[in-house]
Each structure stands twice: as C-alpha cells, then as structure tokens.
Short mmCIF file of C-alpha atoms in Angstrom, two decimals:
data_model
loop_
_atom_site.label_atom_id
_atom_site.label_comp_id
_atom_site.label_asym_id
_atom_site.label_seq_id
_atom_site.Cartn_x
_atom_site.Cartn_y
_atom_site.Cartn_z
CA UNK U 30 -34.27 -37.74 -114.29
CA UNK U 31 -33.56 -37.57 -118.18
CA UNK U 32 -36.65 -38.73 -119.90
CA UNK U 33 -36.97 -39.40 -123.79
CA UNK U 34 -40.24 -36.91 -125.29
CA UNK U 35 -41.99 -37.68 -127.94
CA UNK U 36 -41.51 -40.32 -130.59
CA UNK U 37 -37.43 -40.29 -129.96
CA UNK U 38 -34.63 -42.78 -130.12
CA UNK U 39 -31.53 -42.30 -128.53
CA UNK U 40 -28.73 -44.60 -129.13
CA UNK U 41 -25.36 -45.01 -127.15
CA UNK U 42 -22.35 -46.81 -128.36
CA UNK U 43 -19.63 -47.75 -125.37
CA UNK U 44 -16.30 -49.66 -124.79
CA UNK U 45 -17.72 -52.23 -122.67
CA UNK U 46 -14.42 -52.32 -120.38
CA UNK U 47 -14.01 -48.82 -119.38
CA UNK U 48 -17.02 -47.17 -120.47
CA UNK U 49 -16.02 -44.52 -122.50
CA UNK U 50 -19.07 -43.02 -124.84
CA UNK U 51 -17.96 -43.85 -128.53
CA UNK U 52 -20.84 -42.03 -129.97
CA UNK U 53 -24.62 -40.76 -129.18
CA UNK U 54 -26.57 -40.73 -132.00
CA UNK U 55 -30.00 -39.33 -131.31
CA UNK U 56 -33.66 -39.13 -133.34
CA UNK U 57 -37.08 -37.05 -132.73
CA UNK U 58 -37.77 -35.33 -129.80
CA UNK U 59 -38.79 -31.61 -129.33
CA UNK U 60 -35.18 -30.73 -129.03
CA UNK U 61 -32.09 -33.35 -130.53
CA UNK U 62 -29.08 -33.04 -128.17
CA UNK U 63 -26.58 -34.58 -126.89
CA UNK U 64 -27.39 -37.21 -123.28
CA UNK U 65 -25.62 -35.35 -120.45
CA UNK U 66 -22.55 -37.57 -119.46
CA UNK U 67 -24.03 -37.89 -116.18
CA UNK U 68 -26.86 -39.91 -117.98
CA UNK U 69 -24.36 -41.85 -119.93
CA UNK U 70 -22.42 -42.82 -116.86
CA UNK U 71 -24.99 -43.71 -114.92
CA UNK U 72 -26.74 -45.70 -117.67
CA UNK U 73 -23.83 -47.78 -118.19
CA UNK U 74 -22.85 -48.19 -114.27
CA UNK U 75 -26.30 -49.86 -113.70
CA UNK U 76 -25.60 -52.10 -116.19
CA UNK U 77 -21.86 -53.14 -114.99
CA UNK U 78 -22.59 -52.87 -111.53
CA UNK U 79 -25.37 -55.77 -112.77
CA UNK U 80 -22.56 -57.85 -114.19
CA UNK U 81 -20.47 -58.03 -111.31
CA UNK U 82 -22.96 -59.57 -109.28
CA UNK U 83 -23.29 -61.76 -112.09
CA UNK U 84 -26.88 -60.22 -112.84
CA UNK U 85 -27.80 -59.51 -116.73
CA UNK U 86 -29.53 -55.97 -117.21
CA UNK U 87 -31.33 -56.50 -120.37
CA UNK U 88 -34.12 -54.29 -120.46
CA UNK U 89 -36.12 -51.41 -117.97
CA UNK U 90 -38.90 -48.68 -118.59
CA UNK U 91 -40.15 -46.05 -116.90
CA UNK U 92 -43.12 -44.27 -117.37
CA UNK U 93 -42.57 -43.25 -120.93
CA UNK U 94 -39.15 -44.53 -122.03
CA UNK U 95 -37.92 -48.00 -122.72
CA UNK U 96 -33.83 -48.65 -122.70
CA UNK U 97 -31.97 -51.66 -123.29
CA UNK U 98 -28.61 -52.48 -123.08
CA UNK U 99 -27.03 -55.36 -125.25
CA UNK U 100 -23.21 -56.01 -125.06
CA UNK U 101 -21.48 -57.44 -127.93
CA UNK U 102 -17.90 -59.80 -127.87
CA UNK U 103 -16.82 -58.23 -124.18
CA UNK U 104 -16.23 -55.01 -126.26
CA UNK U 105 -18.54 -53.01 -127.24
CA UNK U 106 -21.97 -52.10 -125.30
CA UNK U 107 -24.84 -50.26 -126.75
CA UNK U 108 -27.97 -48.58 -125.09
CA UNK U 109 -30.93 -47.55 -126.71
CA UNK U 110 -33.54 -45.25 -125.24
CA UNK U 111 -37.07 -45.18 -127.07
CA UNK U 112 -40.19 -43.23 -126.27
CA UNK U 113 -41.83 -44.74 -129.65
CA UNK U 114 -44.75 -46.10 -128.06
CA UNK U 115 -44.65 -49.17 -130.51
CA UNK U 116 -41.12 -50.04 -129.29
CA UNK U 117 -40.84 -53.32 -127.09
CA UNK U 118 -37.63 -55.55 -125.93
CA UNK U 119 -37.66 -57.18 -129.07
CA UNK U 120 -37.90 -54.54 -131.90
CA UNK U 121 -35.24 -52.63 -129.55
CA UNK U 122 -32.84 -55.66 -128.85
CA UNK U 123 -33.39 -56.11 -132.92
CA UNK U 124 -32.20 -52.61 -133.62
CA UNK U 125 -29.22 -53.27 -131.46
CA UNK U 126 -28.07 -56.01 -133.60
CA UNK U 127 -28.35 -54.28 -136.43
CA UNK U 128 -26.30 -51.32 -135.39
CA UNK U 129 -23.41 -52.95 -134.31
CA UNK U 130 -23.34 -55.75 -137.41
CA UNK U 131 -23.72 -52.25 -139.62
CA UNK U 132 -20.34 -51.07 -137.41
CA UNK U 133 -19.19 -54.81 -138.68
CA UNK U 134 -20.24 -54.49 -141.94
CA UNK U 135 -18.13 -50.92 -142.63
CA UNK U 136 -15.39 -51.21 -140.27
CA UNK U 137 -14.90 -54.96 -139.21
CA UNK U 138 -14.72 -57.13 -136.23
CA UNK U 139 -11.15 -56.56 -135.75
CA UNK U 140 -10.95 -53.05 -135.04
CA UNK U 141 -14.00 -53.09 -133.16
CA UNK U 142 -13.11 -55.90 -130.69
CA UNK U 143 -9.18 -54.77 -130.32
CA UNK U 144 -9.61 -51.19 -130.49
CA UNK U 145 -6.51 -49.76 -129.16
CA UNK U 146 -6.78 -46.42 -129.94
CA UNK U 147 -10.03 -45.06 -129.22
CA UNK U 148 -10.03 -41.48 -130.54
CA UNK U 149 -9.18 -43.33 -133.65
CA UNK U 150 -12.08 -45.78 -133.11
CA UNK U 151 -14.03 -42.54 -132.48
CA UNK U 152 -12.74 -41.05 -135.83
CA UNK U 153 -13.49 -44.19 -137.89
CA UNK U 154 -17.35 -44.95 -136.54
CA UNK U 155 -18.05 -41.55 -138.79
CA UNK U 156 -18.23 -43.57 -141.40
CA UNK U 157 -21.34 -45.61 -140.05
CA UNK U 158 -23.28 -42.92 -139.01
CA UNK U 159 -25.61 -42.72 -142.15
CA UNK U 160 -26.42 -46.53 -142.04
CA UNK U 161 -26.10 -46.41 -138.37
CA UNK U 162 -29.15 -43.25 -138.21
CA UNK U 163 -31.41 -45.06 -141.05
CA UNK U 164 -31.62 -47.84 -138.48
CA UNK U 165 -33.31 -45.34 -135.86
CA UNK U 166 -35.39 -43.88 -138.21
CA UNK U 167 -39.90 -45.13 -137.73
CA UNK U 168 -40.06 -48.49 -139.70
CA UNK U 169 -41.25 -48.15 -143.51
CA UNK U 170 -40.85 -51.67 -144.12
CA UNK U 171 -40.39 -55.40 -142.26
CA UNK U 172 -36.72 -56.19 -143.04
CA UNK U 173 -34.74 -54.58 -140.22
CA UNK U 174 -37.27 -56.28 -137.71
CA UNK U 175 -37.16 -59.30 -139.15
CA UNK U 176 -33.78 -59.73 -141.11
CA UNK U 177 -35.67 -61.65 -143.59
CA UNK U 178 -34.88 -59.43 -147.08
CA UNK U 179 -37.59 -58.14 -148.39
CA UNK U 180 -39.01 -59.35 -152.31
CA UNK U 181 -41.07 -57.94 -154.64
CA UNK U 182 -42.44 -60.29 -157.29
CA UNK U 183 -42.57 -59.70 -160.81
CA UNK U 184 -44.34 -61.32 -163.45
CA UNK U 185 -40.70 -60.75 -165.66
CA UNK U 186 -38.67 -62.65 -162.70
CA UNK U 187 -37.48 -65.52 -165.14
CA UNK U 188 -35.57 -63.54 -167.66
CA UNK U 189 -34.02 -61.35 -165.03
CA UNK U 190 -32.84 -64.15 -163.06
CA UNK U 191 -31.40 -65.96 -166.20
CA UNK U 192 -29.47 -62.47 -167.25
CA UNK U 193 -28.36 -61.97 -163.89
CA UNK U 194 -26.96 -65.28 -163.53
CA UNK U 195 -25.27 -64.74 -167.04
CA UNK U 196 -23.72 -61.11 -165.88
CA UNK U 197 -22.51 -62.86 -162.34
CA UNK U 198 -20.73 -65.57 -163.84
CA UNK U 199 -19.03 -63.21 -166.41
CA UNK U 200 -18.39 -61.18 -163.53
CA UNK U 201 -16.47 -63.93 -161.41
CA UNK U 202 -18.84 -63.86 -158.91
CA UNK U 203 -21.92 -66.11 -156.95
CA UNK U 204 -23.19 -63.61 -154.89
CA UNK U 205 -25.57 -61.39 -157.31
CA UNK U 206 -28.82 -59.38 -156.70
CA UNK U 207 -31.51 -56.89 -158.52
CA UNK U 208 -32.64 -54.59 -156.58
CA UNK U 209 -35.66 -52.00 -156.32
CA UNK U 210 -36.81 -49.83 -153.83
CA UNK U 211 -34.95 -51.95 -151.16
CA UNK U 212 -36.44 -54.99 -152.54
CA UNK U 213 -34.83 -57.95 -154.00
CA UNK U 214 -36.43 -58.87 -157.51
CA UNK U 215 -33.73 -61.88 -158.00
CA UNK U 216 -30.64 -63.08 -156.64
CA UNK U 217 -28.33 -65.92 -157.71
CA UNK U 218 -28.74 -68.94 -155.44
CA UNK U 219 -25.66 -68.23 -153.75
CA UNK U 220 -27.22 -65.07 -152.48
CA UNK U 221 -30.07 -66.59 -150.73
CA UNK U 222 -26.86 -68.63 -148.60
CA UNK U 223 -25.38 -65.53 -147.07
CA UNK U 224 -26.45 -65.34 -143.30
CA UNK U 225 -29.94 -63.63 -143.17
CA UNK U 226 -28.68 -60.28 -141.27
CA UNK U 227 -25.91 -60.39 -143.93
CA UNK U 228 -28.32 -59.66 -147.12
CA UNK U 229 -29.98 -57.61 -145.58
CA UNK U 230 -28.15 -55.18 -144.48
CA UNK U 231 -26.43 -55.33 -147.89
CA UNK U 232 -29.45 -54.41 -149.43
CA UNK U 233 -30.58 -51.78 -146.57
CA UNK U 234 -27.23 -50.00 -147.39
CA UNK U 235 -28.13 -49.46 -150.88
CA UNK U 236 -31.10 -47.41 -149.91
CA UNK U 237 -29.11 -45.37 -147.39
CA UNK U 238 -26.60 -44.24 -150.19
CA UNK U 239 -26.96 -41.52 -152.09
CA UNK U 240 -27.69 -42.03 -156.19
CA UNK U 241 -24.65 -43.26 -157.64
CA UNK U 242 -24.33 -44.65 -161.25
CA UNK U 243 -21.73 -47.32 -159.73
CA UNK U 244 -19.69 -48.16 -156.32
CA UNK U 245 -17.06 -50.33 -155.23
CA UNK U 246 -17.27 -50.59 -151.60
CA UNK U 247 -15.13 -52.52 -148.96
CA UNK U 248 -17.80 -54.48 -147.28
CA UNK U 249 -17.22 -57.30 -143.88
CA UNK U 250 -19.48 -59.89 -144.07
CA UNK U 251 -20.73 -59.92 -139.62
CA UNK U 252 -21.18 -63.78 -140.05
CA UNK U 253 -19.47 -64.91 -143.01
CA UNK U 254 -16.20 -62.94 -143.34
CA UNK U 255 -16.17 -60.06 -140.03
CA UNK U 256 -12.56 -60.02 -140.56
CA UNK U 257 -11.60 -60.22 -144.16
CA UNK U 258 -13.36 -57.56 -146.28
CA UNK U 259 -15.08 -58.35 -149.54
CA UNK U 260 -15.77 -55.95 -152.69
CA UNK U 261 -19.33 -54.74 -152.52
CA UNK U 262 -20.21 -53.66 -156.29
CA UNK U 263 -23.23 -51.55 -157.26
CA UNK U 264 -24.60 -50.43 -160.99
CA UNK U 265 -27.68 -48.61 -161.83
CA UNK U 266 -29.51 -50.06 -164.72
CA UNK U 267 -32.12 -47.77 -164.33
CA UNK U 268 -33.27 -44.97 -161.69
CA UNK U 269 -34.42 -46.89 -159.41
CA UNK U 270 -33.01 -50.41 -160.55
CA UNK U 271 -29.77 -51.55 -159.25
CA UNK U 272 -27.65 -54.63 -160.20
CA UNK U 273 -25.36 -55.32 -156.86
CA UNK U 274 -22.38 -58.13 -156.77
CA UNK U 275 -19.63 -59.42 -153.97
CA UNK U 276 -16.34 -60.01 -155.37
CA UNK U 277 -13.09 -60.70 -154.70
CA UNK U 278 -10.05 -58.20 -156.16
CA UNK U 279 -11.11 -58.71 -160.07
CA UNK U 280 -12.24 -57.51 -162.32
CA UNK U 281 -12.31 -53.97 -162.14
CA UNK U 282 -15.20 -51.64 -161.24
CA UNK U 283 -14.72 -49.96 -165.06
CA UNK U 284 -14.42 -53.03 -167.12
CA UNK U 285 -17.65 -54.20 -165.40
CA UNK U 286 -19.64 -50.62 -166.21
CA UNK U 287 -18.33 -50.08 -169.37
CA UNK U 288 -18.30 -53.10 -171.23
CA UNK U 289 -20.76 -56.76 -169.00
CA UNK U 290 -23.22 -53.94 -167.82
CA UNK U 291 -23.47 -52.96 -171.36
CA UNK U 292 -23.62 -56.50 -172.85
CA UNK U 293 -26.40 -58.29 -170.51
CA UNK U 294 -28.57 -55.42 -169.73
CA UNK U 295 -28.69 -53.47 -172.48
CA UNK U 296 -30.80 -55.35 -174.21
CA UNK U 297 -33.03 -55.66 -171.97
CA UNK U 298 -33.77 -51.85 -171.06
CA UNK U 299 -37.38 -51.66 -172.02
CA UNK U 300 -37.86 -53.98 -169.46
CA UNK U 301 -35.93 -52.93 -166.64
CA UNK U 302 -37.57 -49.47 -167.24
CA UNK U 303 -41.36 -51.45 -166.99
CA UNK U 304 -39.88 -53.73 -163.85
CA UNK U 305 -38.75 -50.41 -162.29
CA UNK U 306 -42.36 -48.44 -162.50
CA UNK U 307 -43.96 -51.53 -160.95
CA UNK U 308 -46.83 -51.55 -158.03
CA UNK U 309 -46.19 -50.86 -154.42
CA UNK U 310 -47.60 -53.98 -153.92
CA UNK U 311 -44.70 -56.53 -153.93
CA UNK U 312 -47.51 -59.27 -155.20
CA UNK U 313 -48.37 -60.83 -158.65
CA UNK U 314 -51.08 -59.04 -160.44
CA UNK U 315 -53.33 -61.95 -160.45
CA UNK U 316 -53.05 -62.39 -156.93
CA UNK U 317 -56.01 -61.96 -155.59
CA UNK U 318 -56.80 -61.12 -151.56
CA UNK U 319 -59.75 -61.29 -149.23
CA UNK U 320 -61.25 -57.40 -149.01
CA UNK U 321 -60.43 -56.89 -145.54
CA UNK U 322 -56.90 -57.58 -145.17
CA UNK U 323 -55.05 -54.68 -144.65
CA UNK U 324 -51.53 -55.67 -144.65
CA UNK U 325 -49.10 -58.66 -144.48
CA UNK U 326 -45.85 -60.18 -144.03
CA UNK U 327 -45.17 -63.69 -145.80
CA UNK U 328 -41.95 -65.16 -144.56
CA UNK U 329 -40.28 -68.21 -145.93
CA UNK U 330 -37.66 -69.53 -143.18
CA UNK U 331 -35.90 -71.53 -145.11
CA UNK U 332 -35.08 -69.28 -148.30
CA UNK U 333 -34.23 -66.73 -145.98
CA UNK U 334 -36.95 -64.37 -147.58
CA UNK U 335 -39.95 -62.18 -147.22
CA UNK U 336 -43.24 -60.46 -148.73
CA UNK U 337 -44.35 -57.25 -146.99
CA UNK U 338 -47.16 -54.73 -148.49
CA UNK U 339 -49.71 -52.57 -146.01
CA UNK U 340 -51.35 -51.55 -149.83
CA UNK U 341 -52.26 -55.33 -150.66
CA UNK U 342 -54.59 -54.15 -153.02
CA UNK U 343 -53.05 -51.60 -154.54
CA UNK U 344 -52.70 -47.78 -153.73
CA UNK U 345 -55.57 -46.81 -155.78
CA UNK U 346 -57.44 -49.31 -153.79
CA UNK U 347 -57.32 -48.21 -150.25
CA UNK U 348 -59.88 -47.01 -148.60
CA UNK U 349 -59.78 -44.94 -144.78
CA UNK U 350 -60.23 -48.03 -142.73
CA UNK U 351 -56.79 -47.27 -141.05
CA UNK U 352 -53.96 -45.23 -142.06
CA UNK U 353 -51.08 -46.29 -143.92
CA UNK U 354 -48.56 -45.47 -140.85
CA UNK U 355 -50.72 -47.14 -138.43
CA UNK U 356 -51.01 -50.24 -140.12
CA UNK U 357 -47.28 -50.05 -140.56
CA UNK U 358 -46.85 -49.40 -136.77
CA UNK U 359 -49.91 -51.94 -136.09
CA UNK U 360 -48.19 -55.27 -138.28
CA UNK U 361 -45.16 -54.54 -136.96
CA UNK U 362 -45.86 -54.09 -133.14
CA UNK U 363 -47.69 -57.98 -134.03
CA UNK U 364 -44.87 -59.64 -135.55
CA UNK U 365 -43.02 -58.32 -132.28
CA UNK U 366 -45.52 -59.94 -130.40
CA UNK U 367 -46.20 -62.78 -131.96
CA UNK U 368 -42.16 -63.37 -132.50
CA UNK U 369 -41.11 -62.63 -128.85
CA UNK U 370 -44.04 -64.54 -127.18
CA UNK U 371 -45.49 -67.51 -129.13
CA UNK U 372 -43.19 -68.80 -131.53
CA UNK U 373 -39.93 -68.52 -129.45
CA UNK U 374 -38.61 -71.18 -132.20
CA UNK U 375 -36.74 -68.37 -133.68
CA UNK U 376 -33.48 -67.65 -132.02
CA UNK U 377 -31.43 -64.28 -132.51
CA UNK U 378 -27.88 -65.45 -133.57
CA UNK U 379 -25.43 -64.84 -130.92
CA UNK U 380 -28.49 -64.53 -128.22
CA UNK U 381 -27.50 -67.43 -125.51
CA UNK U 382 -29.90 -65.40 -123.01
CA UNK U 383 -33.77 -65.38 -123.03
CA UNK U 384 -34.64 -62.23 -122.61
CA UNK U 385 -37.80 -63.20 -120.84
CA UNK U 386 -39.55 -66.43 -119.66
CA UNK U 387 -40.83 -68.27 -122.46
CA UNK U 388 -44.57 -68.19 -122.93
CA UNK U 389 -44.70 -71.75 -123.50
CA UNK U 390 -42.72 -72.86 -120.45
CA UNK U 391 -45.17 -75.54 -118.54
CA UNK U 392 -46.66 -77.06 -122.03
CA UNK U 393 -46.87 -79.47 -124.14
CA UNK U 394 -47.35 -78.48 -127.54
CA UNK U 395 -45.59 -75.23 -129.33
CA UNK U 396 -48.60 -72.68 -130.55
CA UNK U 397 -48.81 -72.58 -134.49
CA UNK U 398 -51.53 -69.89 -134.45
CA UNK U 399 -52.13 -66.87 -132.79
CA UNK U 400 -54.57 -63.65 -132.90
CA UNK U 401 -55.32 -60.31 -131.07
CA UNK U 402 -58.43 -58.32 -131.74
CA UNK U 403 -58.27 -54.64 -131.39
CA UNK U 404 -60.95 -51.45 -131.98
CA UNK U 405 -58.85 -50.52 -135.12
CA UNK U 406 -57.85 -53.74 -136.20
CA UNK U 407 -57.61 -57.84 -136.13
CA UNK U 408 -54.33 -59.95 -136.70
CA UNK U 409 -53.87 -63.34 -136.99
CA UNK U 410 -50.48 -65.16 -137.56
CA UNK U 411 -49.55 -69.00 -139.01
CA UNK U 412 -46.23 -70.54 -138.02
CA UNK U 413 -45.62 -73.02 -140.06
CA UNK U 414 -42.34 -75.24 -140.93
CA UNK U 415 -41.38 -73.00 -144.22
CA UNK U 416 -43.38 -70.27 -143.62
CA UNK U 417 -45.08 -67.64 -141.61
CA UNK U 418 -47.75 -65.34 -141.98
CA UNK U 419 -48.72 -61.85 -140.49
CA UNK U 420 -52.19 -60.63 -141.21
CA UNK U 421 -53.56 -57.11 -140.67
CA UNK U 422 -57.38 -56.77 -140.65
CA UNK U 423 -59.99 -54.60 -140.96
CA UNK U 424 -62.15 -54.55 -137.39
CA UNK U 425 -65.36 -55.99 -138.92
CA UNK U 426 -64.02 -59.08 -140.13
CA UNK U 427 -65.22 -62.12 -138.16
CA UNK U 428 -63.01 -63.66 -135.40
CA UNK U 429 -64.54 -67.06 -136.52
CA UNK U 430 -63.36 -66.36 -140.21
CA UNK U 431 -59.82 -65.35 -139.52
CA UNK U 432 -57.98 -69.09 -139.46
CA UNK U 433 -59.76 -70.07 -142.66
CA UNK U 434 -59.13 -66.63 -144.19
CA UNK U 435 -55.63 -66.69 -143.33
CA UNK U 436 -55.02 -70.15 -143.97
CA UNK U 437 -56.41 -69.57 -147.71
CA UNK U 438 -54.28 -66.19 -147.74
CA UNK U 439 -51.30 -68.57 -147.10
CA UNK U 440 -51.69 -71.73 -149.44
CA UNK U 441 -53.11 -68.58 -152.21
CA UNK U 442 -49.56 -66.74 -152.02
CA UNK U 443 -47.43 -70.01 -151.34
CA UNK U 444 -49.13 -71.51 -154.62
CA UNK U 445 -48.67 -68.58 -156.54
CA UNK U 446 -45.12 -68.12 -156.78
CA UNK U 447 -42.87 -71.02 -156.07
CA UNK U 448 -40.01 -69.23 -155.04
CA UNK U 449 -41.82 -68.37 -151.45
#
C-alpha cells in the first residue's frame, strides 16, 4: 500500500463526475513523484463508492498518513495525503479550501464548474501551480490556517492610512492595502469587507510572486465576484513595501506608476524605507509581554484580522526554551485544536457537514477557555465575542497563572491599538 514518508504532502485535484486526475502536485518526501494511477483510482473510488450509499468520506489515517477528501460544487474533488505529523482534519480540510478558492481566484468558478474540455482545464490549472504549491509548503505564519489576514502594527499607521486612502480614491478604487512581508500595515475600510478567505489569499499571492516593480492581474473574487474578474494592481514603494488595489477597467496600470504612485508616496519615502526595516514582531514597541510567552495569535472576528509573532519579544530576545519551528508547529497544531474542538462557533463557509461530533454536544454552556500542558510547552486560549487569543508558553510557567496571564495579555494588546 502507497504510504506518504517523511514530512510530505501530496495533493490530488479530480473531476468529481468521472474521476479523471487534473493534477498531482506533491511536497517532501525522500523521493517527489508522481501517485501511481492505481492509487489515484482507488483513492477516489472509496470516496464515490461512499456517496452512493449516501455515506460522506471525509477523512481516514493509517499508521503514518492522514488523507482527506473534500468535494467542491459537484465538480471538482480534491485529496490530500499528509505525513506532517502536525497535520489534523482541520488544518488539512483548511488547506483544501484554500487550494481550490486559489483555482477560483486565477481561473474562476465558471470554467472550473462547466469544464468541458478537460485537457484544456488541464492546460489552464498551470497557471495555479505556484500559489497552488506555496499552500503545501510547512506553515511560516497563521493566515492560511486561519484566513484571518495577518497585521503588523506600526507606530506610523496613521499617516499611511490617510495617504493610502488619498492614492485609492485618486485611483477610483475602495479596495486598497500596504503590504509587508505578507502583512497588512493598512487597508481602506472597504478592504476589511471583502470575505475573509478573499484578502487573504490576495495578500498570500503577493508573497508567492516573484519581485515585480508593478502588476496588473485578472483576479476572481471566490465569494464576492467567482465569475466576473476584477483588476488586481500591485506597486512597489519600496523592496519589501507594496501598495496593492482592486479596480475595475480604469485607469491604466502606467498612469497609476508613473504619475499617483509618484504624487502620494513620494513624499513619504523616508518613511516607507523605516516602516519597511521594521521588527519581526508585528507588535508596538511599547508593548510590553509577560517573559514566558513564547508566541501568539490575536484574532479580532469581527474586523476580519489577526496578530501572529513566535519572537514576541523580539529576535534579539529569544532565548533556547523551544525552537522557532517548533513553536510555529506547536501554536499552530493548538489553534487546530482549540478551533476544531472547543469553540465550534466558527463555521467554514460552504461547510454544511460537521466533520466530527461536536465536543460540546450534551451541554449547556459553550467553553470560552481552554488549555493543554505539555513537556515543551503550555497554551491557553480566550474566545471571546471580538476576539481570540492563542498563547504559547514556556513549560515552567504556572498552570494557576495562565487565565490571569492571558487574560492581561488580551485586555494589554486589545488596549493598545484600537484597530484590534
């Protein structure tokens, strides 16, 4: 029996009517190759042999690999295959949804759901592969688990907002960001109303292209607009330091470059060259955190936006209490957990299906706190009406401490900048 080795991903894109294999796109492993169409078959007969007994096949595991199988409008199934041993239904049925709302994103709903020529189809999906592979690649950050866009707060925020409100306007458009490293510094407030998955995966496909002074890309909103294509503009202000707008037809890609890029951020270069150079840590300056967190994830549900460091006190500051990729793997693997099992509040868009019994089934009240203690580690989460927090901590911290710690970590970062 195929088995995934090592930390690999394996990811299979199908017609969900006939099964024909669209594409295999594959990551880690001792050797990358291609599943043998045997494997393929079989994985996908399971699955429909499942539906016509009216039975759903979400999700099975054997002794080292995980697979999941999600199908999406009667059209399209994928199947991912995951030895990672952080991997779990959730992160993997999260992944799923963000490869095939990447497939929207490029190509659009249209020609995915009515395909009628499939070696076509085939030829077209080429063009997702790059976003589609970043997607399978270990988790550097929060967003693509979450789909809560990642921010990184600046002390500067107010004058970049106001010029970036300025340069959208001019620009006949609402939908305006500044980004940095794959996080948002400011947005317009029509920004923060696109669907969650949509801004981020806007932003996640800046990172995934290569350096590019500007870009005017055909983009379909999944949510908003899967059928009608939008203008995706990009501009780099700085390395590092991009200005990004949606617009419709006008104006042109060299009027904005040559002359609004030049009127609204020019004078202001010193400080997108300061903003640029800024600390890893995505958190005021002044903030100040308790000594043993290690990491953490601030989320605010309603503005549709999120905090994420594992270096909360800086890189200069950490010490060898854990690893930066295992706290990485480690906050992750407990948002999972905490997400999937005890705050089941949050739905996936589209997901009609449980895809296991809820934890709270039987009870009374819905949990607003949870922890796990580990020998590397401690993690406590809040779930609050606005927001939610993820804590990473070091070992020796007291279990006793952790509600008040975290509860002070919240109302510290909350009070600190408005905006989250």
């Amino acid at each position: 029996m195929w088995e995934e080795t090592g930390d690999s991903v394996t990811l299979l894109c199908l017609t969900a009517s006939s099964g024909v294999p669209l594409y295999c796109r594959s990551r880690g492993g001792s050797v990358k190759q291609q599943l043998p169409f045997s494997v393929i078959g079989s994985l996908n007969g399971v699955h429909m042999f499942g539906s016509n007994l009216d039975v759903l096949l979400t999700a099975a595991c054997t002794e080292n690999t995980r697979v999941v199988w999600k199908v999406f409008h009667n059209s399209i199934t994928l199947i991912v295959l995951s030895s990672d041993e952080g991997a779990s239904d959730f992160s993997l049925g999260r992944l799923l949804e963000n490869v095939f709302n990447a497939m929207v994103l490029v190509l659009g709903l249209e020609e995915l759901v009515n395909a009628r020529n499939i070696e076509r189809l085939k030829k077209d999906l080429k063009a997702c592969y790059r976003l589609i592979d970043s997607f399978l690649e270990p988790g550097k950050c929060s967003a693509d688990l979450t789909h809560y866009v990642e921010c990184a707060v600046v002390p500067s925020r107010a004058i970049l907002q106001e010029c970036l409100e300025a340069f959208a306007s001019s620009a006949e458009s609402r939908f305006g960001s500044l980004l940095t490293g794959g996080h948002v510094l400011c947005a317009t407030e029509q920004w923060w109303q696109l669907a969650a998955q949509e801004a981020m995966l806007l932003v996640w496909l800046v990172r995934t292209l290569p350096p590019h002074t500007s870009r005017d890309l055909p983009v379909y909103l999944p949510h908003g607009s899967p059928t009608v294509p939008h203008r995706f503009l990009t501009f780099q202000l700085v390395s590092g330091l991009e200005v990004v707008l949606l617009c419709g037809p006008s104006p042109s890609l060299q009027y904005l470059a040559d002359e609004l890029v030049k009127q609204f951020w020019q004078p202001l270069l010193d400080l997108l060259k300061q903003t640029a150079r800024a600390s890893p840590r995505c958190l005021p300056p002044s903030t100040s955190l308790a000594p043993g967190i290690l990491g953490l994830l601030l989320i605010n549900q309603e503005q549709r936006k999120s905090l994420f460091t594992v270096q909360p006190h800086g890189s200069q500051a950490e010490g060898s209490e854990m690893p930066l990729k295992s706290r990485l793997c480690a906050l992750r693997s407990f948002y999972a957990l905490a997400i999937s099992l005890y705050f089941p509040s949050e739905k996936s868009e589209g997901s009609t299906v449980p895809l296991q019994e809820e934890f709270q089934a039987g009870f009374s009240h819905h949990p607003q706190h949870c922890y796990i203690v580990s020998a590397t580690h401690k993690a406590y989460a809040i779930h609050g009406r606005q927001h939610q927090l993820f804590l990473l901590l070091k070992p020796d911290v007291p279990t006793f401490a952790l509600r008040s710690l975290a509860t002070s970590t919240l109302q510290a970062l909350t009070a600190e900048d408005s905006a989250l």
